[in-house]
Amino acid sequence: MTDPALAFEAHDHRTCAGDVLTRAEAISGARLTPVRRRTLEILLESHRAMGAYEVLEKLADAGFGNQPPVAYRALDYLVDQGLAHRIRRLNAFAACMHPGEAHSPAFLICKSCAAVAEAPAAAIHAALGKAAADIGFTVERANVEALGLCPTCAETES
Amino acid sequence: MTDPALAFEAHDHRTCAGDVLTRAEAISGARLTPVRRRTLEILLESHRAMGAYEVLEKLADAGFGNQPPVAYRALDYLVDQGLAHRIRRLNAFAACMHPGEAHSPAFLICKSCAAVAEAPAAAIHAALGKAAADIGFTVERANVEALGLCPTCAETES
DNA sequence: ACTTGACATGTTATGCTATAACATACGATA
DNA sequence: TATCGTATGTTATAGCATAACATGTCAAGT
Ligand SMILES: [Zn+2]
Ligand SMILES: [Zn+2]
Ligand SMILES: [Zn+2]
Ligand SMILES: [Zn+2]
């Protein structure tokens, strides 16, 4: 399990990204085709979330199609497989930093440096499930996205 | 305080909506201008969330401008004042059902009837704040949106 | 070998969501 | 009455997402 805080710290991102990619290959196998793999690599270039059109541009640079469906299909696939997450607040996508582990994380988005981390959300989902159950509502999927300041930027800004 | 579950039940919605509108007027005072007031009324017509363009259409019907900024400005104002909420998952807006009370609710969205309820989220935010603090992250604003089945629809579907 | 069907990719075209920038009006204040 | 802040209207454009159709590939079934 990768340390969630890593997203906000200086670290050996080559290893970090390579590691995730290796796990992704193990999960998705042959169906991680060239476009999809490249898309994941693009997301893995940083700990930021990236818009579909930004991804598309980089895909085109790599010789793939340059029409929106190319990017959206690859991104949708990655999201379906749990290899990427969609950040609705940003209309953007981020690579999942611990694929394979069942999780529906809470996203922590730094408003200053735009980095996105996945915080463990078991307790949050428990609280949400309980609040919903009190009303008779059954939760199927939930997204939790928080905007704020990461530790690194909090130091800098003070 | 209005019962959150009301959104999913048959109820006297005229009273329900009128009540909210009265409270909204008390909060916003003179600045709740005709367009803004009408916008809130439109949102209050149901417990669903409504897209900006759907609102715009109804505003135009009521004799207001029919260009997007008219709707977006009114909606943004209502959101700023805590009289409406933005549901990012739906790219839509819903009237706040208990304005004035400080809250950042969790939204429960029924995937069957599209009704939206605001569940009390104090415990959820506490859990989120704690998960974030563990990483050194300071939460400023958060949105929690759950998709699932409301009690009424759960009965029907079974 | 031939056919079929599932899947992946590419392309065209369009629809939906949101905002920038400029123009006009009006009441409050000095 | 000059000025400022606020509200509304309008034009134009930017940004996000998908429908629908065409093509290519591979593996299963005959
Ligand atoms: Zn993840
Ligand atoms: Zn930061
Ligand atoms: Zn009601
Ligand atoms: Zn329902």
PDB file of C-alpha atoms in Angstrom, chain B:
ATOM      1  CA  MET B   1     -35.295  21.795  10.735  1.00  0.00           C
ATOM      2  CA  THR B   2     -36.948  19.983   7.865  1.00  0.00           C
ATOM      3  CA  ASP B   3     -36.912  16.215   7.786  1.00  0.00           C
ATOM      4  CA  PRO B   4     -34.379  15.218   5.110  1.00  0.00           C
ATOM      5  CA  ALA B   5     -36.379  12.137   4.188  1.00  0.00           C
ATOM      6  CA  LEU B   6     -39.249  14.339   3.054  1.00  0.00           C
ATOM      7  CA  ALA B   7     -37.573  14.639  -0.331  1.00  0.00           C
ATOM      8  CA  PHE B   8     -38.348  10.988  -0.958  1.00  0.00           C
ATOM      9  CA  GLU B   9     -41.900  10.926   0.346  1.00  0.00           C
ATOM     10  CA  ALA B  10     -45.232  12.244  -0.820  1.00  0.00           C
ATOM     11  CA  HIS B  11     -45.849  15.413   1.144  1.00  0.00           C
ATOM     12  CA  ASP B  12     -47.437  18.822   0.970  1.00  0.00           C
ATOM     13  CA  HIS B  13     -44.764  20.291  -1.199  1.00  0.00           C
ATOM     14  CA  ARG B  14     -46.490  23.653  -1.545  1.00  0.00           C
ATOM     15  CA  THR B  15     -46.015  24.263   2.149  1.00  0.00           C
ATOM     16  CA  CYS B  16     -42.557  22.736   2.040  1.00  0.00           C
ATOM     17  CA  ALA B  17     -41.419  25.034  -0.776  1.00  0.00           C
ATOM     18  CA  GLY B  18     -43.210  28.107   0.544  1.00  0.00           C
ATOM     19  CA  ASP B  19     -41.561  27.644   3.859  1.00  0.00           C
ATOM     20  CA  VAL B  20     -38.084  27.527   2.367  1.00  0.00           C
ATOM     21  CA  LEU B  21     -38.798  30.565   0.229  1.00  0.00           C
ATOM     22  CA  THR B  22     -39.882  32.547   3.274  1.00  0.00           C
ATOM     23  CA  ARG B  23     -36.712  31.671   5.095  1.00  0.00           C
ATOM     24  CA  ALA B  24     -34.666  32.517   2.005  1.00  0.00           C
ATOM     25  CA  GLU B  25     -36.232  35.957   1.834  1.00  0.00           C
ATOM     26  CA  ALA B  26     -35.380  36.575   5.456  1.00  0.00           C
ATOM     27  CA  ILE B  27     -31.765  35.640   4.817  1.00  0.00           C
ATOM     28  CA  SER B  28     -31.162  37.421   1.553  1.00  0.00           C
ATOM     29  CA  GLY B  29     -33.440  40.403   1.975  1.00  0.00           C
ATOM     30  CA  ALA B  30     -33.498  42.998  -0.758  1.00  0.00           C
ATOM     31  CA  ARG B  31     -30.821  41.251  -2.739  1.00  0.00           C
ATOM     32  CA  LEU B  32     -33.190  38.420  -3.553  1.00  0.00           C
ATOM     33  CA  THR B  33     -34.158  40.189  -6.765  1.00  0.00           C
ATOM     34  CA  PRO B  34     -36.914  39.019  -9.129  1.00  0.00           C
ATOM     35  CA  VAL B  35     -34.666  36.792 -11.302  1.00  0.00           C
ATOM     36  CA  ARG B  36     -33.004  35.285  -8.287  1.00  0.00           C
ATOM     37  CA  ARG B  37     -36.250  34.734  -6.513  1.00  0.00           C
ATOM     38  CA  ARG B  38     -37.795  33.157  -9.572  1.00  0.00           C
ATOM     39  CA  THR B  39     -34.729  30.952  -9.977  1.00  0.00           C
ATOM     40  CA  LEU B  40     -35.117  29.709  -6.447  1.00  0.00           C
ATOM     41  CA  GLU B  41     -38.813  29.094  -7.036  1.00  0.00           C
ATOM     42  CA  ILE B  42     -37.944  27.064 -10.114  1.00  0.00           C
ATOM     43  CA  LEU B  43     -35.517  24.921  -8.154  1.00  0.00           C
ATOM     44  CA  LEU B  44     -38.134  24.559  -5.459  1.00  0.00           C
ATOM     45  CA  GLU B  45     -40.689  23.155  -7.870  1.00  0.00           C
ATOM     46  CA  SER B  46     -39.352  19.694  -7.127  1.00  0.00           C
ATOM     47  CA  HIS B  47     -36.824  17.871  -4.996  1.00  0.00           C
ATOM     48  CA  ARG B  48     -34.759  17.133  -8.077  1.00  0.00           C
ATOM     49  CA  ALA B  49     -31.612  18.844  -9.184  1.00  0.00           C
ATOM     50  CA  MET B  50     -31.954  20.932 -12.295  1.00  0.00           C
ATOM     51  CA  GLY B  51     -29.440  21.809 -15.019  1.00  0.00           C
ATOM     52  CA  ALA B  52     -28.674  25.468 -15.649  1.00  0.00           C
ATOM     53  CA  TYR B  53     -30.167  25.329 -19.122  1.00  0.00           C
ATOM     54  CA  GLU B  54     -33.375  23.830 -17.846  1.00  0.00           C
ATOM     55  CA  VAL B  55     -33.594  26.656 -15.337  1.00  0.00           C
ATOM     56  CA  LEU B  56     -32.774  29.142 -18.062  1.00  0.00           C
ATOM     57  CA  GLU B  57     -35.643  27.935 -20.184  1.00  0.00           C
ATOM     58  CA  LYS B  58     -38.075  28.482 -17.358  1.00  0.00           C
ATOM     59  CA  LEU B  59     -36.614  31.889 -16.625  1.00  0.00           C
ATOM     60  CA  ALA B  60     -37.090  32.857 -20.254  1.00  0.00           C
ATOM     61  CA  ASP B  61     -40.699  31.659 -20.051  1.00  0.00           C
ATOM     62  CA  ALA B  62     -41.106  34.026 -17.134  1.00  0.00           C
ATOM     63  CA  GLY B  63     -39.886  36.952 -19.201  1.00  0.00           C
ATOM     64  CA  PHE B  64     -36.271  37.110 -18.086  1.00  0.00           C
ATOM     65  CA  GLY B  65     -33.239  36.968 -20.346  1.00  0.00           C
ATOM     66  CA  ASN B  66     -32.625  33.758 -22.219  1.00  0.00           C
ATOM     67  CA  GLN B  67     -28.859  33.668 -22.359  1.00  0.00           C
ATOM     68  CA  PRO B  68     -26.806  31.292 -20.180  1.00  0.00           C
ATOM     69  CA  PRO B  69     -25.239  33.950 -17.936  1.00  0.00           C
ATOM     70  CA  VAL B  70     -28.694  34.928 -16.715  1.00  0.00           C
ATOM     71  CA  ALA B  71     -29.201  31.482 -15.240  1.00  0.00           C
ATOM     72  CA  TYR B  72     -25.634  30.950 -14.106  1.00  0.00           C
ATOM     73  CA  ARG B  73     -25.454  34.273 -12.314  1.00  0.00           C
ATOM     74  CA  ALA B  74     -28.662  33.713 -10.444  1.00  0.00           C
ATOM     75  CA  LEU B  75     -27.649  30.161  -9.568  1.00  0.00           C
ATOM     76  CA  ASP B  76     -24.180  31.237  -8.452  1.00  0.00           C
ATOM     77  CA  TYR B  77     -25.726  33.852  -6.237  1.00  0.00           C
ATOM     78  CA  LEU B  78     -28.036  31.334  -4.624  1.00  0.00           C
ATOM     79  CA  VAL B  79     -25.154  28.942  -4.062  1.00  0.00           C
ATOM     80  CA  ASP B  80     -23.034  31.702  -2.541  1.00  0.00           C
ATOM     81  CA  GLN B  81     -25.848  32.593  -0.178  1.00  0.00           C
ATOM     82  CA  GLY B  82     -26.372  28.989   0.802  1.00  0.00           C
ATOM     83  CA  LEU B  83     -29.842  28.997  -0.740  1.00  0.00           C
ATOM     84  CA  ALA B  84     -28.969  26.353  -3.301  1.00  0.00           C
ATOM     85  CA  HIS B  85     -26.407  23.627  -3.733  1.00  0.00           C
ATOM     86  CA  ARG B  86     -24.448  22.489  -6.708  1.00  0.00           C
ATOM     87  CA  ILE B  87     -24.529  18.767  -7.390  1.00  0.00           C
ATOM     88  CA  ARG B  88     -21.356  18.115  -9.304  1.00  0.00           C
ATOM     89  CA  ARG B  89     -22.174  14.550 -10.161  1.00  0.00           C
ATOM     90  CA  LEU B  90     -25.201  15.768 -12.098  1.00  0.00           C
ATOM     91  CA  ASN B  91     -23.868  19.097 -13.333  1.00  0.00           C
ATOM     92  CA  ALA B  92     -26.973  20.511 -11.755  1.00  0.00           C
ATOM     93  CA  PHE B  93     -28.377  22.618  -8.951  1.00  0.00           C
ATOM     94  CA  ALA B  94     -30.849  21.956  -6.165  1.00  0.00           C
ATOM     95  CA  ALA B  95     -32.559  24.302  -3.744  1.00  0.00           C
ATOM     96  CA  CYS B  96     -31.252  24.091  -0.221  1.00  0.00           C
ATOM     97  CA  MET B  97     -33.937  22.624   1.984  1.00  0.00           C
ATOM     98  CA  HIS B  98     -32.776  24.211   5.197  1.00  0.00           C
ATOM     99  CA  PRO B  99     -31.182  27.549   4.414  1.00  0.00           C
ATOM    100  CA  GLY B 100     -29.752  29.570   7.224  1.00  0.00           C
ATOM    101  CA  GLU B 101     -28.556  26.572   9.112  1.00  0.00           C
ATOM    102  CA  ALA B 102     -24.817  26.279   8.632  1.00  0.00           C
ATOM    103  CA  HIS B 103     -24.264  23.060   6.818  1.00  0.00           C
ATOM    104  CA  SER B 104     -22.306  21.341   4.117  1.00  0.00           C
ATOM    105  CA  PRO B 105     -24.573  18.422   3.549  1.00  0.00           C
ATOM    106  CA  ALA B 106     -24.145  15.018   2.027  1.00  0.00           C
ATOM    107  CA  PHE B 107     -26.375  14.592  -0.990  1.00  0.00           C
ATOM    108  CA  LEU B 108     -28.353  11.431  -1.498  1.00  0.00           C
ATOM    109  CA  ILE B 109     -29.374  11.055  -5.117  1.00  0.00           C
ATOM    110  CA  CYS B 110     -31.933   8.423  -6.027  1.00  0.00           C
ATOM    111  CA  LYS B 111     -30.898   6.815  -9.292  1.00  0.00           C
ATOM    112  CA  SER B 112     -34.451   5.785  -9.958  1.00  0.00           C
ATOM    113  CA  CYS B 113     -36.580   8.869  -9.257  1.00  0.00           C
ATOM    114  CA  ALA B 114     -33.765  11.448  -9.335  1.00  0.00           C
ATOM    115  CA  ALA B 115     -34.863  13.035  -6.070  1.00  0.00           C
ATOM    116  CA  VAL B 116     -32.092  14.613  -4.031  1.00  0.00           C
ATOM    117  CA  ALA B 117     -32.031  14.787  -0.241  1.00  0.00           C
ATOM    118  CA  GLU B 118     -29.580  16.518   2.039  1.00  0.00           C
ATOM    119  CA  ALA B 119     -28.416  14.282   4.835  1.00  0.00           C
ATOM    120  CA  PRO B 120     -26.759  15.703   7.924  1.00  0.00           C
ATOM    121  CA  ALA B 121     -23.058  15.363   7.361  1.00  0.00           C
ATOM    122  CA  ALA B 122     -21.371  16.388  10.579  1.00  0.00           C
ATOM    123  CA  ALA B 123     -20.101  12.869  11.258  1.00  0.00           C
ATOM    124  CA  ILE B 124     -18.980  12.473   7.663  1.00  0.00           C
ATOM    125  CA  HIS B 125     -17.035  15.699   7.733  1.00  0.00           C
ATOM    126  CA  ALA B 126     -15.468  14.734  11.013  1.00  0.00           C
ATOM    127  CA  ALA B 127     -14.284  11.461   9.492  1.00  0.00           C
ATOM    128  CA  LEU B 128     -13.050  13.253   6.388  1.00  0.00           C
ATOM    129  CA  GLY B 129     -11.252  15.877   8.445  1.00  0.00           C
ATOM    130  CA  LYS B 130      -9.548  13.165  10.434  1.00  0.00           C
ATOM    131  CA  ALA B 131      -8.478  11.170   7.363  1.00  0.00           C
ATOM    132  CA  ALA B 132      -7.106  14.364   5.859  1.00  0.00           C
ATOM    133  CA  ALA B 133      -5.352  15.445   9.038  1.00  0.00           C
ATOM    134  CA  ASP B 134      -3.553  12.097   9.130  1.00  0.00           C
ATOM    135  CA  ILE B 135      -1.869  13.171   5.900  1.00  0.00           C
ATOM    136  CA  GLY B 136      -1.376  16.766   7.008  1.00  0.00           C
ATOM    137  CA  PHE B 137      -4.056  18.043   4.657  1.00  0.00           C
ATOM    138  CA  THR B 138      -6.394  20.850   5.680  1.00  0.00           C
ATOM    139  CA  VAL B 139      -9.913  20.575   4.284  1.00  0.00           C
ATOM    140  CA  GLU B 140     -11.565  23.808   3.295  1.00  0.00           C
ATOM    141  CA  ARG B 141     -14.622  22.687   1.400  1.00  0.00           C
ATOM    142  CA  ALA B 142     -15.836  19.222   0.581  1.00  0.00           C
ATOM    143  CA  ASN B 143     -18.583  17.696  -1.428  1.00  0.00           C
ATOM    144  CA  VAL B 144     -20.109  14.361  -0.618  1.00  0.00           C
ATOM    145  CA  GLU B 145     -22.542  12.899  -3.113  1.00  0.00           C
ATOM    146  CA  ALA B 146     -24.039   9.441  -2.959  1.00  0.00           C
ATOM    147  CA  LEU B 147     -25.951   7.628  -5.654  1.00  0.00           C
ATOM    148  CA  GLY B 148     -28.391   4.935  -4.623  1.00  0.00           C
ATOM    149  CA  LEU B 149     -31.978   4.044  -4.036  1.00  0.00           C
ATOM    150  CA  CYS B 150     -34.436   6.028  -1.981  1.00  0.00           C
ATOM    151  CA  PRO B 151     -36.807   4.163   0.349  1.00  0.00           C
ATOM    152  CA  THR B 152     -39.816   4.696  -1.910  1.00  0.00           C
ATOM    153  CA  CYS B 153     -38.095   3.410  -5.024  1.00  0.00           C
ATOM    154  CA  ALA B 154     -36.491   0.536  -3.117  1.00  0.00           C
ATOM    155  CA  GLU B 155     -39.963  -0.729  -2.269  1.00  0.00           C
ATOM    156  CA  THR B 156     -41.220  -0.344  -5.802  1.00  0.00           C
ATOM    157  CA  GLU B 157     -38.282  -2.114  -7.392  1.00  0.00           C
ATOM    158  CA  SER B 158     -38.424  -5.131  -5.128  1.00  0.00           C
TER     159      SER B 158
END
